[in-house]
Every structure is written in structure tokens, then in C-alpha cells.
XYZ file of C-alpha atoms in Angstrom:
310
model
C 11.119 71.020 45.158
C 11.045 74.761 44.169
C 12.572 73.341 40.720
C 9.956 70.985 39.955
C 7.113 73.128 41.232
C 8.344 75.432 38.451
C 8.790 73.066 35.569
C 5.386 71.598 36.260
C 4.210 75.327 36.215
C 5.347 75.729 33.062
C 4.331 72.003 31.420
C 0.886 73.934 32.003
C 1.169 76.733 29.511
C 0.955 74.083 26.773
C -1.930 72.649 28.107
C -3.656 75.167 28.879
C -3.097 76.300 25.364
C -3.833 73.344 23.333
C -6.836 72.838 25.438
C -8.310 76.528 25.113
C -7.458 76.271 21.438
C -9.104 72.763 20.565
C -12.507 74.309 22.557
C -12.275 77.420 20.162
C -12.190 75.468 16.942
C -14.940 72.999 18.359
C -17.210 75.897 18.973
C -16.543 77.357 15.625
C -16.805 73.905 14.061
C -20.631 73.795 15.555
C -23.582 74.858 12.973
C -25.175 78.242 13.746
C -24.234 81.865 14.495
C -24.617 83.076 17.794
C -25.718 86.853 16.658
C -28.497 85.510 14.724
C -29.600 83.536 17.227
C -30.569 86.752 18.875
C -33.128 87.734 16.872
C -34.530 83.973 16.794
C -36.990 83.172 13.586
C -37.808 86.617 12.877
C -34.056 87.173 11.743
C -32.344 90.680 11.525
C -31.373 92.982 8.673
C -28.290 91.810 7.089
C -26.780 95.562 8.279
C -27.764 94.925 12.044
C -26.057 91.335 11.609
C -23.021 92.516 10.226
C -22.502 95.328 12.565
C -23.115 93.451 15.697
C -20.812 90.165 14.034
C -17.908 93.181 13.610
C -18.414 94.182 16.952
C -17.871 90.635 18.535
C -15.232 90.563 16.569
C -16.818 87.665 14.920
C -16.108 88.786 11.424
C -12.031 87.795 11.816
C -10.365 84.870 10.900
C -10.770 82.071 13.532
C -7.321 81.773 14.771
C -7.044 86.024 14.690
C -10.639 85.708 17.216
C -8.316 83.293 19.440
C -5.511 85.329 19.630
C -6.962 88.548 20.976
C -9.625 86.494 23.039
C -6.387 85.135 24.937
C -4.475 88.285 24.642
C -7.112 90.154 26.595
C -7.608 86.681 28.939
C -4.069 86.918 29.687
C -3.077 90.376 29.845
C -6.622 92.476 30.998
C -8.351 90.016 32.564
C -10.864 90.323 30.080
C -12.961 86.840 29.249
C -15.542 88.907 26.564
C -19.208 89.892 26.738
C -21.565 87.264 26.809
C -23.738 87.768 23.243
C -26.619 86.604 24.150
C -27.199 88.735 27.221
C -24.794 91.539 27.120
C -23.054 90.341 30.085
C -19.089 90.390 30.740
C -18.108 86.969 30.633
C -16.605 86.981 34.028
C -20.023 88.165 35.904
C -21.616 85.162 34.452
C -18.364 83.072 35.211
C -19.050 84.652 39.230
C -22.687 83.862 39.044
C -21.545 80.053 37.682
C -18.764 78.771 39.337
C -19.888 79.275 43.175
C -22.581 77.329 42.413
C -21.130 74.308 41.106
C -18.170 74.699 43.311
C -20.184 74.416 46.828
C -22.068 71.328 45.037
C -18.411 69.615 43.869
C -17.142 70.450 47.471
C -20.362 68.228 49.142
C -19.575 65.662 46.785
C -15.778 65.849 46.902
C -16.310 65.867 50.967
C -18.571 62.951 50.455
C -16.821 60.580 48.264
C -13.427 61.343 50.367
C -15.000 60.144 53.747
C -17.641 57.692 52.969
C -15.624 56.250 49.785
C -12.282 56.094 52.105
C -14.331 54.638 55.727
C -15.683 51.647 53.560
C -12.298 51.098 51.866
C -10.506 50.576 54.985
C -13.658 48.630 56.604
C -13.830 46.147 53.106
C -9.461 46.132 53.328
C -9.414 45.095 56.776
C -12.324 42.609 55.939
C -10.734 41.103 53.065
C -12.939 37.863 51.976
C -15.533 38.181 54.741
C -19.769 38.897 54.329
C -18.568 42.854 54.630
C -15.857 42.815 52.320
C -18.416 41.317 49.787
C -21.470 43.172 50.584
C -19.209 46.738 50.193
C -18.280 45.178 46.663
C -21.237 44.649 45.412
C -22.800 47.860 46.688
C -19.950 49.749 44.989
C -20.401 47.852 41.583
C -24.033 48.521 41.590
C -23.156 52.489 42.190
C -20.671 52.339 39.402
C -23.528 50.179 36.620
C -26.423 52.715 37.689
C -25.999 55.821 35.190
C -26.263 59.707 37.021
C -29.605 60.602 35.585
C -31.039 57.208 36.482
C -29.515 57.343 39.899
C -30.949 61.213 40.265
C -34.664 60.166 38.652
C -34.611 57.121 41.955
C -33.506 59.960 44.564
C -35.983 62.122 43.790
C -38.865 59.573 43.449
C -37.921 57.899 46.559
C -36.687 60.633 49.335
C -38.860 63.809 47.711
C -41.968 62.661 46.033
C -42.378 59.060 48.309
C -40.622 59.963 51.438
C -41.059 64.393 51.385
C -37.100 63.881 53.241
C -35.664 66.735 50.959
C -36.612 68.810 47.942
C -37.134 67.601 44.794
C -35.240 70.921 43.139
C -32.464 73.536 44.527
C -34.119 76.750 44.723
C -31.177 78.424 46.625
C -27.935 77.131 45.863
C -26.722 78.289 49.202
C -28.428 75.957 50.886
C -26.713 73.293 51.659
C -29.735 70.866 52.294
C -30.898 71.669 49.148
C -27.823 70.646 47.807
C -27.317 67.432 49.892
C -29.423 65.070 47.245
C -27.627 66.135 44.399
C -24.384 65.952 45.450
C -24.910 62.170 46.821
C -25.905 61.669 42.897
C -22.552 63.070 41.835
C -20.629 61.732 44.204
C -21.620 58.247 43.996
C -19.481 57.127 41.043
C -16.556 58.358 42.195
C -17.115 56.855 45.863
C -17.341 53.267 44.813
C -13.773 54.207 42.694
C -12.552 55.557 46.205
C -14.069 52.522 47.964
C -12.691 50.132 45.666
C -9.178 51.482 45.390
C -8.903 51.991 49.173
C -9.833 48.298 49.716
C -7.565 47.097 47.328
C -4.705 49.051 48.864
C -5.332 47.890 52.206
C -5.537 44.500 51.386
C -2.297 44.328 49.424
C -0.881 46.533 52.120
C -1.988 44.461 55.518
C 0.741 41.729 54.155
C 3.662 43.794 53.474
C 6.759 43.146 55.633
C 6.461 46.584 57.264
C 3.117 45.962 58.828
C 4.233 42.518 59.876
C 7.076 44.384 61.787
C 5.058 46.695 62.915
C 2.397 44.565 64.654
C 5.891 41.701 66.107
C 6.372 45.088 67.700
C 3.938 45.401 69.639
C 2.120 48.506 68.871
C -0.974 48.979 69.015
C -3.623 47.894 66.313
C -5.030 51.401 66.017
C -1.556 52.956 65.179
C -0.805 50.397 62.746
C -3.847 50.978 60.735
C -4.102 54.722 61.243
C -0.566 55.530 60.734
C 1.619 52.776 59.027
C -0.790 50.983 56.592
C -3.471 54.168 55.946
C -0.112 56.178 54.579
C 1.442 53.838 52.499
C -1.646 52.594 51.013
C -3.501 55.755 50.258
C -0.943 57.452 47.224
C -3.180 55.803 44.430
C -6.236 56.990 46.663
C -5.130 60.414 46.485
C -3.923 60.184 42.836
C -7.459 59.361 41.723
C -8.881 62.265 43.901
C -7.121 64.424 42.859
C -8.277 63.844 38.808
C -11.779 63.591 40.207
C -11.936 67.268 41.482
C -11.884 68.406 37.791
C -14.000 65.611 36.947
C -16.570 66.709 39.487
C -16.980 70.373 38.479
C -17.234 69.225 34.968
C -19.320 66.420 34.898
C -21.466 68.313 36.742
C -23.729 68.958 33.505
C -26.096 66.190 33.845
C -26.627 66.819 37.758
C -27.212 70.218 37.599
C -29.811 69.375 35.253
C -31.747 66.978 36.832
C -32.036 69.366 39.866
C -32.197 72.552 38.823
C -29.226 74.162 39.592
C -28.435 77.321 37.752
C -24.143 76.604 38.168
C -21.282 76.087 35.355
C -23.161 72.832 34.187
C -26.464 74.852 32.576
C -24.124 77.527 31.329
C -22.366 75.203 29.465
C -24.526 73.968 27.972
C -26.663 76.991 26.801
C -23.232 78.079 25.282
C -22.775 75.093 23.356
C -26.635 75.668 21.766
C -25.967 79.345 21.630
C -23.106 78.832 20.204
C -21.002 81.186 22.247
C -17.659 80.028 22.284
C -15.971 83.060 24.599
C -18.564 82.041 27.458
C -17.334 78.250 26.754
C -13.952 78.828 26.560
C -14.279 81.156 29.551
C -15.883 78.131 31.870
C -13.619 75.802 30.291
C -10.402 77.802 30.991
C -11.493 77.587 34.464
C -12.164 73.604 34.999
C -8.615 73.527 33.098
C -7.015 75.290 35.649
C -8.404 73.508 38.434
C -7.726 70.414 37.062
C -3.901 71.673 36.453
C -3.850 72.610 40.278
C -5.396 69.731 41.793
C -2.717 67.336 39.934
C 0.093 69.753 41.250
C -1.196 69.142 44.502
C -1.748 65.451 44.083
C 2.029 64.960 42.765
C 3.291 67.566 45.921
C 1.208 65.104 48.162
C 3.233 62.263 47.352
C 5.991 63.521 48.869
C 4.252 63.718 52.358
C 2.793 60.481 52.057
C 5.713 58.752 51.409
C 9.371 60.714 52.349
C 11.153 58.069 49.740
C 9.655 60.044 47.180
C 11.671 63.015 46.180
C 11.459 66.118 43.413
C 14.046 66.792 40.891
């Protein structure tokens, strides 16, 4: 285990690299200049320009701006200074990625509950009015688009209904954030929903279950225990993608409501064109993403004890 943990540890350095790398030369690919964005219309003296593009480094080579941008990632710490306010990189990064991460969390909790309950209820149902009903709920979640689905919410349960608020004005409230995250969420719950009923179904006629219920144990343990395990390693598989998913696809949500998290700042930095802020939030999702599929593939193993690590 220790072995592959390792390997896999370092498969990410690659990644992480090419990934970092490609969002570099994207950002310098994009039309613009982020210092003379600063001054707007009214543009600044050539001198002023120059000294503040030297000072940003902006005036080296692209591949010599990725090399110490990573060199002082890796070694200091150091993610730059925003250009556009001033800002180190990683105060923006702390203002950012709470934010989005307590509104992926509500919709990660969401989607793993809800998507899961009416995956096993549609499984066990296989055929019947429920199974069929959960179906075509889930296929209607998956047609609707976010910002469609977020335009309904709001019209419905904050302008028609006065249930919640229309916009997050404190991202630490959880209320506030309850709307929003059901719009993120709901995608990747009829996946869950669909792929847990699936499972179930094919599961509930393997031989094991069979045994298991000849046995004579109880209905509750066969379900719980013997047919939840084995059936939920392509559950967890997905999940585990969808946490990076989540915090990136965030964009759109964060939008519609309001929400001052890693969505809005990513996007400002893609107009601004400030690729040490973008490569800064994108370094992070990348890591998470990394993670979470360690932790998927380490799951497997407790799911299923057949499974072993190299």
C-alpha cells in the first residue's frame, strides 16, 4: 500500500506540471495586457508601463515567467501579487477558496445522500411506478442547464414563494447558501442516482445476495451491508471526480447568486488577464482533484478486500 501511495504521489508531479503549464500559455495566448488594463482607456506613459511590466516580471520570456512563478510556488510558498489590486496571490486565494469550498461541501453533502437514498430506493424498485418516476426526475435534472435551473429557483422559492434569498450576502451562512448549492448539486445527483440504481439492480441478482438471503439474514443486513458495498465502487469512483468538478464548475453558480468565491475570481482573471491569480486558483482545484482520486482508488480497497495495491 505504502508503495503505491507513493508512485501515485509521484504520477502527480507530471500532472500537476503539464496542467499548470498548459494554463500559463493559455493565459498568455489571451489578447490584452494586464498592466494596461490598470490604467483602463486613459492608458499610461509608455515609462510607467514598462516599469511596472519589469516589475511583474512580465517583460521575460514566457516559459522564463513560468519557471520562477513555480520556483517561488514550490520552494517560498509564494503564488505572486495580484496586478490588479496589489494583493499577494494567496490572500485572495484565502478570501476565494472558503467560499466556494463551504458551497461544494453543501452540494457534495447533498448529491451524496439524496443522489445515493433514491439510487437504492429506484435499485430495489427495479421496473415499478418508483423506479420510473426517479428516472425520469433524474433525466429532467440532467437536460435542464445550471443557469436555467438557478433563474427557476430563484423565481419560484425567492421572488414567488419569499422561502430563501434571492442572493448570498454572507457566505457563512449556510441558508444563504442552501439554494445555490441544490443548483450545483443537481447534475451530479441524478449521475449518483442513476449509477446507484443501476448498481443495485445488477447487484440484487448476483449469487452472493442469493446466498445471502437462502441464509436467512435479515433483509436490512443484506441491503445495508452485502449489496450497498459491492455495488457502490463505481458510486464512489464518480464522486470522487465530482469533488473537483464541483469547486470548478462552480463559475456559473457563483454567478447567478452572487457569491464572491473561486468562481468570480476566475473569471475576473481570465478578463484581466492575470495569469499568476489563474494559475494560483487553478493549482489549487488540481490538487484537490489529485487528492480526491487518491482517495477514491485507496477506497476501493475497503469496499472490496479482493482488491489489493502493488
Amino acid at each position: 500500500m505504502g508503495r503505491y501511495v507513493a508512485r501515485r504521489l509521484l504520477q502527480m508531479i507530471p500532472v500537476f506540471i503539464g496542467t499548470t503549464l498548459l494554463i500559463f500559455l493559455m493565459v498568455y495566448a489571451l489578447p490584452g495586457d494586464p498592466v494596461r488594463g490598470l490604467f483602463g482607456d486613459k492608458g499610461g506613459s509608455p515609462q510607467v508601463i514598462a516599469a511596472l511590466r519589469r516589475e511583474y516580471g512580465l517583460d521575460q520570456p514566457i516559459l522564463v515567467q513560468y519557471w520562477n512563478y513555480m520556483k517561488d510556488m514550490v520552494l517560498h510558498g509564494d503564488f505572486g501579487t495580484q496586478i490588479a489590486s496589489g494583493r499577494p496571490v494567496t490572500e485572495v486565494l484565502g478570501d476565494a477558496f472558503p467560499v466556494t469550498l463551504r458551497l461544494a461541501s453543501l452540494a457534495f453533502a447533498i448529491e451524496v445522500v439524496l443522489g445515493i437514498a433514491l439510487g437504492v430506493v429506484a435499485g430495489l424498485r427495479a421496473g415499478r411506478l418508483t423506479d420510473n418516476v426517479i428516472l425520469v426526475m433524474t433525466l429532467l435534472f440532467i437536460s435542464i442547464p445550471v443557469f436555467v435551473l438557478g433563474f427557476i429557483a430563484k423565481l419560484v422559492f425567492a421572488e414567488q414563494l419569499h422561502w430563501l434569498d434571492p442572493n448570498v450576502s454572507d457566505s457563512t451562512n449556510y441558508g444563504q447558501l442552501l439554494m445555490p448549492a441544490i443548483v450545483l448539486a443537481t447534475a451530479s445527483l441524478a449521475y449518483v442516482t442513476r449509477l446507484t440504481r443501476t448498481s443495485i439492480a445488477e447487484n440484487r441478482r448476483a449469487d452472493y445476495i442469493r446466498t445471502a438471503i437462502a441464509k436467512g439474514l435479515p433483509r436490512k443486513r443484506v441491503v445495508g451491508v452485502h449489496l450497498m458495498r459491492n455495488s457502490m465502487i463505481p458510486v464512489i469512483t464518480y464522486l470522487g471526480t465530482d469533488i473537483g468538478a464541483l469547486m470548478g464548475g462552480a463559475v456559473v453558480t457563483e454567478g447567478l447568486f452572487n457569491i464572491q468565491g473561486v468562481g468570480g475570481t476566475i473569471y475576473e482573471s481570465l478578463v484581466r488577464r492575470e495569469g499568476t491569480t489563474l494559475v494560483g486558483l487553478v493549482t489549487i482545484l488540481v490538487l484537490i482533484y489529485l487528492l480526491a482520486n487518491l482517495l477514491v482508488d485507496l477506497l476501493y480497497a475497503v469496499l472490496d478486500p479482493r482488491i489489493r495495491y502493488a
